[in-house]
Short mmCIF file of C-alpha atoms in Angstrom, two decimals:
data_model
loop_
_atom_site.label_atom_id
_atom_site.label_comp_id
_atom_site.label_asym_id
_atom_site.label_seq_id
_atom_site.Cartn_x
_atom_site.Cartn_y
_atom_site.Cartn_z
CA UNK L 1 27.55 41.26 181.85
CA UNK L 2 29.54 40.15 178.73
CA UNK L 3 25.97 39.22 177.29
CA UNK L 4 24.21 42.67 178.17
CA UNK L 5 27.16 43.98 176.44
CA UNK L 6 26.86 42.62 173.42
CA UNK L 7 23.21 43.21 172.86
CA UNK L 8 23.61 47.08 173.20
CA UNK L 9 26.69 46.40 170.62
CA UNK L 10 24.23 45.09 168.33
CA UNK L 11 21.98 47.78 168.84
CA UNK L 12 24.06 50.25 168.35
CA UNK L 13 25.34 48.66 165.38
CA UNK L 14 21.72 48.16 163.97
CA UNK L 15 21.06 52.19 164.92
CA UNK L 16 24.02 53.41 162.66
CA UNK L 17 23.29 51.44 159.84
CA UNK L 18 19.53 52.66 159.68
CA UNK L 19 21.11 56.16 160.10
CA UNK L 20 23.32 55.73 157.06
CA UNK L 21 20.54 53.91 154.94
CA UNK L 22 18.12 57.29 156.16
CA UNK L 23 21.08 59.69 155.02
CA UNK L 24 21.58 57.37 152.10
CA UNK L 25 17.97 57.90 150.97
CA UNK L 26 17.54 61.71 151.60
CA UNK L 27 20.65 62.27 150.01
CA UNK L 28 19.41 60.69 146.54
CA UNK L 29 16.62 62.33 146.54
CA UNK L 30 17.87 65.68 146.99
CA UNK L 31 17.78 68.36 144.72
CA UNK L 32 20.82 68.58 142.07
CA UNK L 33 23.86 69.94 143.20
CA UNK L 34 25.63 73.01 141.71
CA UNK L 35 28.62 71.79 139.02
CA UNK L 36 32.10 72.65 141.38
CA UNK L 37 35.04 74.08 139.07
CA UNK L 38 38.57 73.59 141.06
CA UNK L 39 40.95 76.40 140.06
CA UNK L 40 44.51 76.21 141.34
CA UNK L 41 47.16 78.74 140.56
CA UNK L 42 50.62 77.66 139.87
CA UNK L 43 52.41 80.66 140.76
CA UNK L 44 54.95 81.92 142.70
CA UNK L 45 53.42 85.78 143.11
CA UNK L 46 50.50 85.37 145.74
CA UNK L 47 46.85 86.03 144.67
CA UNK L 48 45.12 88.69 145.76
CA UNK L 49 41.56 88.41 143.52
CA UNK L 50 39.65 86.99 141.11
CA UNK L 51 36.76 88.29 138.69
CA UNK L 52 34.79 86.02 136.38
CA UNK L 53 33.23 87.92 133.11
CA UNK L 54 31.33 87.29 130.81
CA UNK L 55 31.71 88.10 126.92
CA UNK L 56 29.71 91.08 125.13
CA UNK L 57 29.59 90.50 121.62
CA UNK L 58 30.90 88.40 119.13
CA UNK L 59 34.31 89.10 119.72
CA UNK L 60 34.25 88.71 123.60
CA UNK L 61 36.74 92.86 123.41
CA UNK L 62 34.27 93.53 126.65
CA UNK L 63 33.28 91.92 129.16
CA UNK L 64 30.38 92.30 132.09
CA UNK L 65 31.14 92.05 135.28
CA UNK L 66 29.45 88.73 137.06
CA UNK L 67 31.16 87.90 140.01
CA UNK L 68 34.46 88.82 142.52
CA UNK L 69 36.85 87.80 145.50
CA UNK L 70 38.99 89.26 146.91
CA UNK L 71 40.64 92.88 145.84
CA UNK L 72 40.50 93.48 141.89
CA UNK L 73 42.00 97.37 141.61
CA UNK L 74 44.64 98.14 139.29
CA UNK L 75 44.33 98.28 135.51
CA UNK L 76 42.38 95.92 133.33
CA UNK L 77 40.52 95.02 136.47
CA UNK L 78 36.62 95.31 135.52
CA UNK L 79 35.63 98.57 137.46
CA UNK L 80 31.41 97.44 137.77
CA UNK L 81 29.59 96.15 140.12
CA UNK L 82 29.03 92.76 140.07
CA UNK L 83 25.86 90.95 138.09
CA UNK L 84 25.64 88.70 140.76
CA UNK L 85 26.97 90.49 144.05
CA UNK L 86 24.01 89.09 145.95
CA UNK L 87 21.90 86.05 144.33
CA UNK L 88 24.54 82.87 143.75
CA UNK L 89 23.55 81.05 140.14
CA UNK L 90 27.43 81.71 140.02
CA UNK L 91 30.03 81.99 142.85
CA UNK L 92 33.65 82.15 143.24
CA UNK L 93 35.40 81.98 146.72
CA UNK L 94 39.24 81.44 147.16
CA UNK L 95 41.96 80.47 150.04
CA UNK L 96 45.37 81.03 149.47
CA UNK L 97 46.12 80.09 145.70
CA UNK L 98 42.93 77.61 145.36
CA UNK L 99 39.40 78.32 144.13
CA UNK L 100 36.35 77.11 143.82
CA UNK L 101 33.74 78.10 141.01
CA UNK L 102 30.15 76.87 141.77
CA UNK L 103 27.73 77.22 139.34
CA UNK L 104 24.04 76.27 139.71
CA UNK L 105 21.67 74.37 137.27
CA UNK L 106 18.99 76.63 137.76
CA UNK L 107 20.18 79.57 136.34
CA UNK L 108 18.37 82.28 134.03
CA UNK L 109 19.79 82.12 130.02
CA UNK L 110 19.20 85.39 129.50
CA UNK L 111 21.56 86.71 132.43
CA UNK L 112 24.57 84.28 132.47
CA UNK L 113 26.31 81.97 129.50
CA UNK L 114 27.98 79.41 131.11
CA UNK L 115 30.13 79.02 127.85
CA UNK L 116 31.59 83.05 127.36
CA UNK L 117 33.52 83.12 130.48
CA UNK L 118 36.67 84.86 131.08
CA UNK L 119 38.84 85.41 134.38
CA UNK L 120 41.07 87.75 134.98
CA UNK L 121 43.06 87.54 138.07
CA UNK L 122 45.13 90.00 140.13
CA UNK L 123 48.46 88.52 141.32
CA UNK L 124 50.91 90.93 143.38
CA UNK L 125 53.39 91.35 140.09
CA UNK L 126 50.11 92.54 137.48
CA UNK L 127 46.63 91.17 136.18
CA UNK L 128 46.28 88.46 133.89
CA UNK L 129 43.67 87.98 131.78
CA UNK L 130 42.38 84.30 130.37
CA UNK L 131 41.24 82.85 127.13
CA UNK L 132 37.41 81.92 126.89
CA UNK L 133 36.58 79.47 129.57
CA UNK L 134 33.08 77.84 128.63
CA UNK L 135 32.21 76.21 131.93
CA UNK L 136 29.39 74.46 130.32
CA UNK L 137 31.15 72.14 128.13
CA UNK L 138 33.47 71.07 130.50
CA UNK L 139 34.42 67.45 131.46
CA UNK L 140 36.79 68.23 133.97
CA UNK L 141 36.14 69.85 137.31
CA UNK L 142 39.98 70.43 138.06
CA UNK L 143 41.99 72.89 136.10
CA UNK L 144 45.35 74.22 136.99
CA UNK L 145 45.84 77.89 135.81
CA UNK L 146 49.78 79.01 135.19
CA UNK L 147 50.80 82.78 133.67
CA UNK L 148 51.98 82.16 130.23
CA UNK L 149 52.89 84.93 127.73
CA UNK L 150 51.28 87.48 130.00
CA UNK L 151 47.86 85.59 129.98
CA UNK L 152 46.27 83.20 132.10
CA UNK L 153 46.32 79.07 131.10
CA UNK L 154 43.82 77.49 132.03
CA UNK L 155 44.33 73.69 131.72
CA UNK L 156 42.39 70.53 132.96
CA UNK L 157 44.69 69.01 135.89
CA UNK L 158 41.90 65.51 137.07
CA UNK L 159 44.79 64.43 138.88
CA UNK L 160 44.89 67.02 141.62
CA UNK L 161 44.19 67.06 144.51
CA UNK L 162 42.01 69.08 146.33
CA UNK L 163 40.01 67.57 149.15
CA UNK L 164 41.39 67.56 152.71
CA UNK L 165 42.76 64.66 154.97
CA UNK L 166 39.73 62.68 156.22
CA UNK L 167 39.48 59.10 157.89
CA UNK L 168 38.69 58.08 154.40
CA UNK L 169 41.59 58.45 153.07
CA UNK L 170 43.81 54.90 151.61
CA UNK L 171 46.42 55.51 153.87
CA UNK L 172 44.07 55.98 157.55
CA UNK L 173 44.77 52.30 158.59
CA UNK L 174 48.31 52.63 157.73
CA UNK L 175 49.01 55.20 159.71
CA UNK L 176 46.85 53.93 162.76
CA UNK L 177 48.68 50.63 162.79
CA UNK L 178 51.73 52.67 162.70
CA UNK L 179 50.25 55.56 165.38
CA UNK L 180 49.67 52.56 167.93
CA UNK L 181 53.00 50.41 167.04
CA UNK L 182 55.05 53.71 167.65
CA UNK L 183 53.27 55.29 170.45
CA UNK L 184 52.63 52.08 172.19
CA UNK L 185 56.36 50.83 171.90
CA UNK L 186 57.51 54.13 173.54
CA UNK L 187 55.50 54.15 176.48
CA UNK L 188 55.88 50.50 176.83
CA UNK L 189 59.54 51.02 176.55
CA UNK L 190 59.94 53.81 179.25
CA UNK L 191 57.92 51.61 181.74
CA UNK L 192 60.04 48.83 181.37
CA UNK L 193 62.87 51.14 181.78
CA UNK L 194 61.39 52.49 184.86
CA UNK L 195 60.91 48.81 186.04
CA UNK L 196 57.66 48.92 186.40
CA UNK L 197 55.80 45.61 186.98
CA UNK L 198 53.68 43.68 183.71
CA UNK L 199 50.23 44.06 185.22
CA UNK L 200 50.87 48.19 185.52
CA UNK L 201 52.31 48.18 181.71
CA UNK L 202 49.25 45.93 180.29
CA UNK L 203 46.60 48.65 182.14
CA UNK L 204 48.53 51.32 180.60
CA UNK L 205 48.33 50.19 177.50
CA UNK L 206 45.10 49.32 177.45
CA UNK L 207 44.32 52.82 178.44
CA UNK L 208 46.25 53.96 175.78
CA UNK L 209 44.64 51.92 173.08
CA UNK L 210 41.61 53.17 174.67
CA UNK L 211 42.24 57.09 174.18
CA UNK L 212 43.53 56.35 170.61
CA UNK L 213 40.20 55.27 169.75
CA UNK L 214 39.02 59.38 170.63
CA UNK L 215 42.44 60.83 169.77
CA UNK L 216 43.09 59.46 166.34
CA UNK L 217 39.70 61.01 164.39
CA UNK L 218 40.64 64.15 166.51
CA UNK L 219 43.56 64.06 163.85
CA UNK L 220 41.97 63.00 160.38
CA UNK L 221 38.52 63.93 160.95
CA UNK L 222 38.05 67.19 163.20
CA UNK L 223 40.83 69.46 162.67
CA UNK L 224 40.71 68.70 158.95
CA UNK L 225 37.26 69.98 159.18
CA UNK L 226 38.72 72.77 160.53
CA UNK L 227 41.05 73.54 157.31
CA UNK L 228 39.54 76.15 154.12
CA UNK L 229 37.28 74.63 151.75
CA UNK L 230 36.28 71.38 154.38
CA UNK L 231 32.60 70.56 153.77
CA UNK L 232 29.97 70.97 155.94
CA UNK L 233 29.64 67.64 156.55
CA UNK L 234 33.48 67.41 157.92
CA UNK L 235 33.28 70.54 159.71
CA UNK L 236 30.49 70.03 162.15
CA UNK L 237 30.53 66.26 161.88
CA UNK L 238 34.30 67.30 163.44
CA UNK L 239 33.37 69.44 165.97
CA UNK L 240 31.08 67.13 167.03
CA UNK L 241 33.19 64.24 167.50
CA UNK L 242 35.66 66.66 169.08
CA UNK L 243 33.24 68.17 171.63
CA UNK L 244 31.89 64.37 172.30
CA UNK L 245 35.89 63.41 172.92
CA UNK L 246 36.18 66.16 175.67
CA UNK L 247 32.95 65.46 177.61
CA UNK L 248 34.46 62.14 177.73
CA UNK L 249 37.36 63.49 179.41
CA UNK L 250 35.35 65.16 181.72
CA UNK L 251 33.17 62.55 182.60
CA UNK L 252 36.36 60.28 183.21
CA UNK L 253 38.10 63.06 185.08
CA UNK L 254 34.74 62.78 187.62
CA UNK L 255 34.85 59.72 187.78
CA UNK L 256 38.21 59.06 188.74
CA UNK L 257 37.88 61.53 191.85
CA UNK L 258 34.75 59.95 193.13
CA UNK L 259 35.48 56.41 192.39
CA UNK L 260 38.15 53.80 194.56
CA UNK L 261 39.73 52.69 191.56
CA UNK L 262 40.45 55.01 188.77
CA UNK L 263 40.65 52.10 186.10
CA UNK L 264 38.90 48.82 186.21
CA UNK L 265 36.20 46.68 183.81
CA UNK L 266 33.26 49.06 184.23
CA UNK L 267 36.08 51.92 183.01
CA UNK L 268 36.90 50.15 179.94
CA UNK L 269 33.14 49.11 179.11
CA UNK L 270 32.02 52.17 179.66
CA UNK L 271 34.31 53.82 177.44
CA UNK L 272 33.57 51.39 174.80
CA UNK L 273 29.49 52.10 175.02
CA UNK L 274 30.43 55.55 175.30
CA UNK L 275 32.72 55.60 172.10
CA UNK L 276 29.67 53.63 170.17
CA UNK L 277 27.21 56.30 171.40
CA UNK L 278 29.65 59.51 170.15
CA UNK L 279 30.53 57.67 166.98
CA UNK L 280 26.18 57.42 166.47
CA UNK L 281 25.79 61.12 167.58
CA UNK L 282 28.56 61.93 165.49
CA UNK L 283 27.35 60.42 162.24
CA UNK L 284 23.69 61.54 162.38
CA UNK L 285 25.39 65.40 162.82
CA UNK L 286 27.80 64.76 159.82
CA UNK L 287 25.18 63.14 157.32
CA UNK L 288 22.40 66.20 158.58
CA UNK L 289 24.88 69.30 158.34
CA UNK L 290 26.21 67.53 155.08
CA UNK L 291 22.63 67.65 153.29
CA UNK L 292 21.46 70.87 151.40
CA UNK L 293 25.07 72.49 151.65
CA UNK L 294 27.15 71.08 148.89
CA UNK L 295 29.22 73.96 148.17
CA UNK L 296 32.42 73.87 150.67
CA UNK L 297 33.40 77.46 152.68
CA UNK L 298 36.76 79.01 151.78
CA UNK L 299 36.67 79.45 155.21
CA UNK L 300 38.75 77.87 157.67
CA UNK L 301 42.69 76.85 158.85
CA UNK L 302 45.39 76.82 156.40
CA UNK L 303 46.85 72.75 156.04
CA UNK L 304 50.34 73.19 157.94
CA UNK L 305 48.58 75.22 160.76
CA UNK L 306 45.51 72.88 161.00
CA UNK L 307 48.57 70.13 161.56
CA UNK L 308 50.08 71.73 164.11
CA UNK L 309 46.74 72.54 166.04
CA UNK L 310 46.13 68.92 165.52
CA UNK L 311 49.34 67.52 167.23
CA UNK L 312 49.26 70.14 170.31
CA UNK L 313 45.87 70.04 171.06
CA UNK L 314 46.43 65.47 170.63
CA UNK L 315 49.40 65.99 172.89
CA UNK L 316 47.30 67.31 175.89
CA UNK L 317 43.93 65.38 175.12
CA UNK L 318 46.18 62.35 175.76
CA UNK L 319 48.57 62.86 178.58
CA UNK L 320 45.15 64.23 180.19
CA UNK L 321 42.99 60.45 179.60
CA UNK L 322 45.68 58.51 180.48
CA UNK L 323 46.84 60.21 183.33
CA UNK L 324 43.10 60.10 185.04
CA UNK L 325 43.06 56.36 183.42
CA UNK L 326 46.51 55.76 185.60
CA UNK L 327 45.72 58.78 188.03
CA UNK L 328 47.41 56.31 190.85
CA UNK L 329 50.41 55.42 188.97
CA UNK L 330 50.82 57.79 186.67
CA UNK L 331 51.84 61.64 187.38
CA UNK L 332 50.71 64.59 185.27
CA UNK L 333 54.42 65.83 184.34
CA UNK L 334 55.33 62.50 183.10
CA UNK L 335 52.23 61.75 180.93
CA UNK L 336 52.55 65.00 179.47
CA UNK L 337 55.88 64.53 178.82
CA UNK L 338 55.12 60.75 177.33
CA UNK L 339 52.76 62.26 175.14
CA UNK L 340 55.12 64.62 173.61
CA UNK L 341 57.68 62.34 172.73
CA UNK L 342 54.96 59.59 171.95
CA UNK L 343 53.13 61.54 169.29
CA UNK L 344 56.54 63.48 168.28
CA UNK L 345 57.85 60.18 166.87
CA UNK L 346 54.71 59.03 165.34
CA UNK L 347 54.47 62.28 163.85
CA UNK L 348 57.58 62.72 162.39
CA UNK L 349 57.74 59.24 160.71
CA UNK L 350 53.96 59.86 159.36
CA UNK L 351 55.40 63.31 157.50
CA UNK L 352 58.30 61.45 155.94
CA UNK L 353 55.88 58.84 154.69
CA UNK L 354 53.88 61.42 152.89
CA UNK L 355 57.31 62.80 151.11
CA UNK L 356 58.40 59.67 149.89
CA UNK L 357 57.62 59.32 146.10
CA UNK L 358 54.95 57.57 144.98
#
């Protein structure tokens, strides 16, 4: 068995990396991508629009009207329709006090200079008007804007940061390592407290290593897909890994009604060939949705609420595996309850590793 096992491993393995070479390959050759200007605003008053213009005459005093979001109405607000209200060789599209500027290479000279842009933005206090901002020349692609002297400051800011969590991310291993230390040392802890004998504890934790495997990209790959200005690539490539983490659940939950013994060797094998499979169906849906749509959606959950969806929805999705994993053992109150204070703890300490200064 341990043999047959291993050869689908290796197939599998083989499969994904010809799926990433494929993606790889189309992904070079694909046409150029729009230049992406990141625009945050470091202010207190909240935003409510922004309108990009472009200079008339030498002296830039007026300004046509080439693209809006969001609600532009009080004075010094540009009062035309926009140049570019439907085609895209420019876009803007914002989410809370962050926006993104997308500007194509294949745009027509005579209709838009990249280099004679202004912005003027409507804040709740007044609207603010900026200095020339020639898109064109620059080297940056972050910019932080601040109100200064009644104007808008635009200034290049490559520092921030303005992508969202993904399993990418330096800090993913720490935080598993710590996820499974944590949660594992709590459950392990209340069984021994319970007295409950070493065979029962190892099966439990081997069903809990097991749902980690699902639960943790739940965390730092699909609800971060869920958050404004994810890619496309995240977003569906999220969903789908969250959709193939539930059928799982379902297909456990079956099995442990029709089957003698809720957990045993063809349980854990299974899940393993089963997590290989989602992980391949999961990466050809992430590197397909990803291609052709550079430009991310605005969008999408804020970051503390896409958190807190996150941790509820882990909460459940685990006390629900482990307690069909340990259905004979193991009762529903108590695995929910487990759960809570499980990923609770692992939570907390996570957030106070992300305050701690650099």
């Amino acid at each position: 068995m341990w043999n047959v096992l291993l050869k689908r491993t290796i197939v599998w393995l083989v499969a994904i990396l010809s799926i990433v070479s494929i993606a790889t390959s189309v992904n070079a050759n694909a046409p150029q991508p729009p230049s992406l200007y990141w625009l945050k605003f470091d202010s207190p008053a909240r935003l409510q629009g922004v309108q990009i213009g472009q200079c008339q005459g030498q002296d830039c005093q007026q300004l046509g009207l080439l693209k809006q979001h969001g609600t532009c109405d009080r004075l010094n607000c540009l009062k035309s329709t926009p140049k570019f209200d439907r085609r895209k060789p420019l876009n803007i599209e914002c989410a809370e006090n962050l926006c993104l500027i997308s500007l194509s290479p294949f745009y027509n000279k005579n209709e838009l200079d990249p280099d004679r842009i202004r912005l003027i933005a409507q804040l709740e206090d007044r609207v603010y008007l900026s200095k020339i901002f020639p898109l064109g020349s620059k080297q940056s692609d972050k910019f932080t804007v601040q109100v200064k002297a009644n104007s808008l400051e635009i200034s290049p800011n490559p520092e921030e940061k303005v992508t969202q969590s993904s399993l990418f991310q330096d800090l993913f291993l720490v935080f598993l390592a710590l996820t499974l230390g944590i949660e594992l040392g709590i459950w392990a802890g209340y069984l021994r407290w319970r007295k409950v004998e070493s065979a029962e504890i190892r099966l439990t934790i081997i069903g809990l290593i097991i749902v980690h495997f699902f639960s943790f990209p739940i965390v730092w790959f699909s609800f971060p897909g869920l958050e404004y200005f994810a890619g496309n690539s995240s977003r569906y490539g999220g969903l789908t890994w969250l959709g193939c983490s539930i059928f799982y659940g379902i297909i456990l939950s079956l099995h442990s009604i029709w089957a003698k013994r809720s957990f045993s060797r063809r349980v854990v094998l299974g899940s393993i060939a089963y997590w290989l499979g989602a992980a391949f169906v999961t990466l050809i849906f992430t590197g397909l949705s990803g291609y052709g749509n550079p430009v991310p959606a605005a969008d999408g959950l804020s970051k503390p609420l896409a958190i807190v969806a996150a941790e509820l929805f882990v909460v459940i999705y685990e006390a629900w595996i482990i307690q069909r994993l340990r259905r004979d053992t193991l009762a529903v109150p108590t695995a929910l309850g487990m759960s809570l204070a499980a990923n609770t703890a692992s939570c907390l300490l996570g957030l106070a590793m992300t305050l701690l200064p650099n």
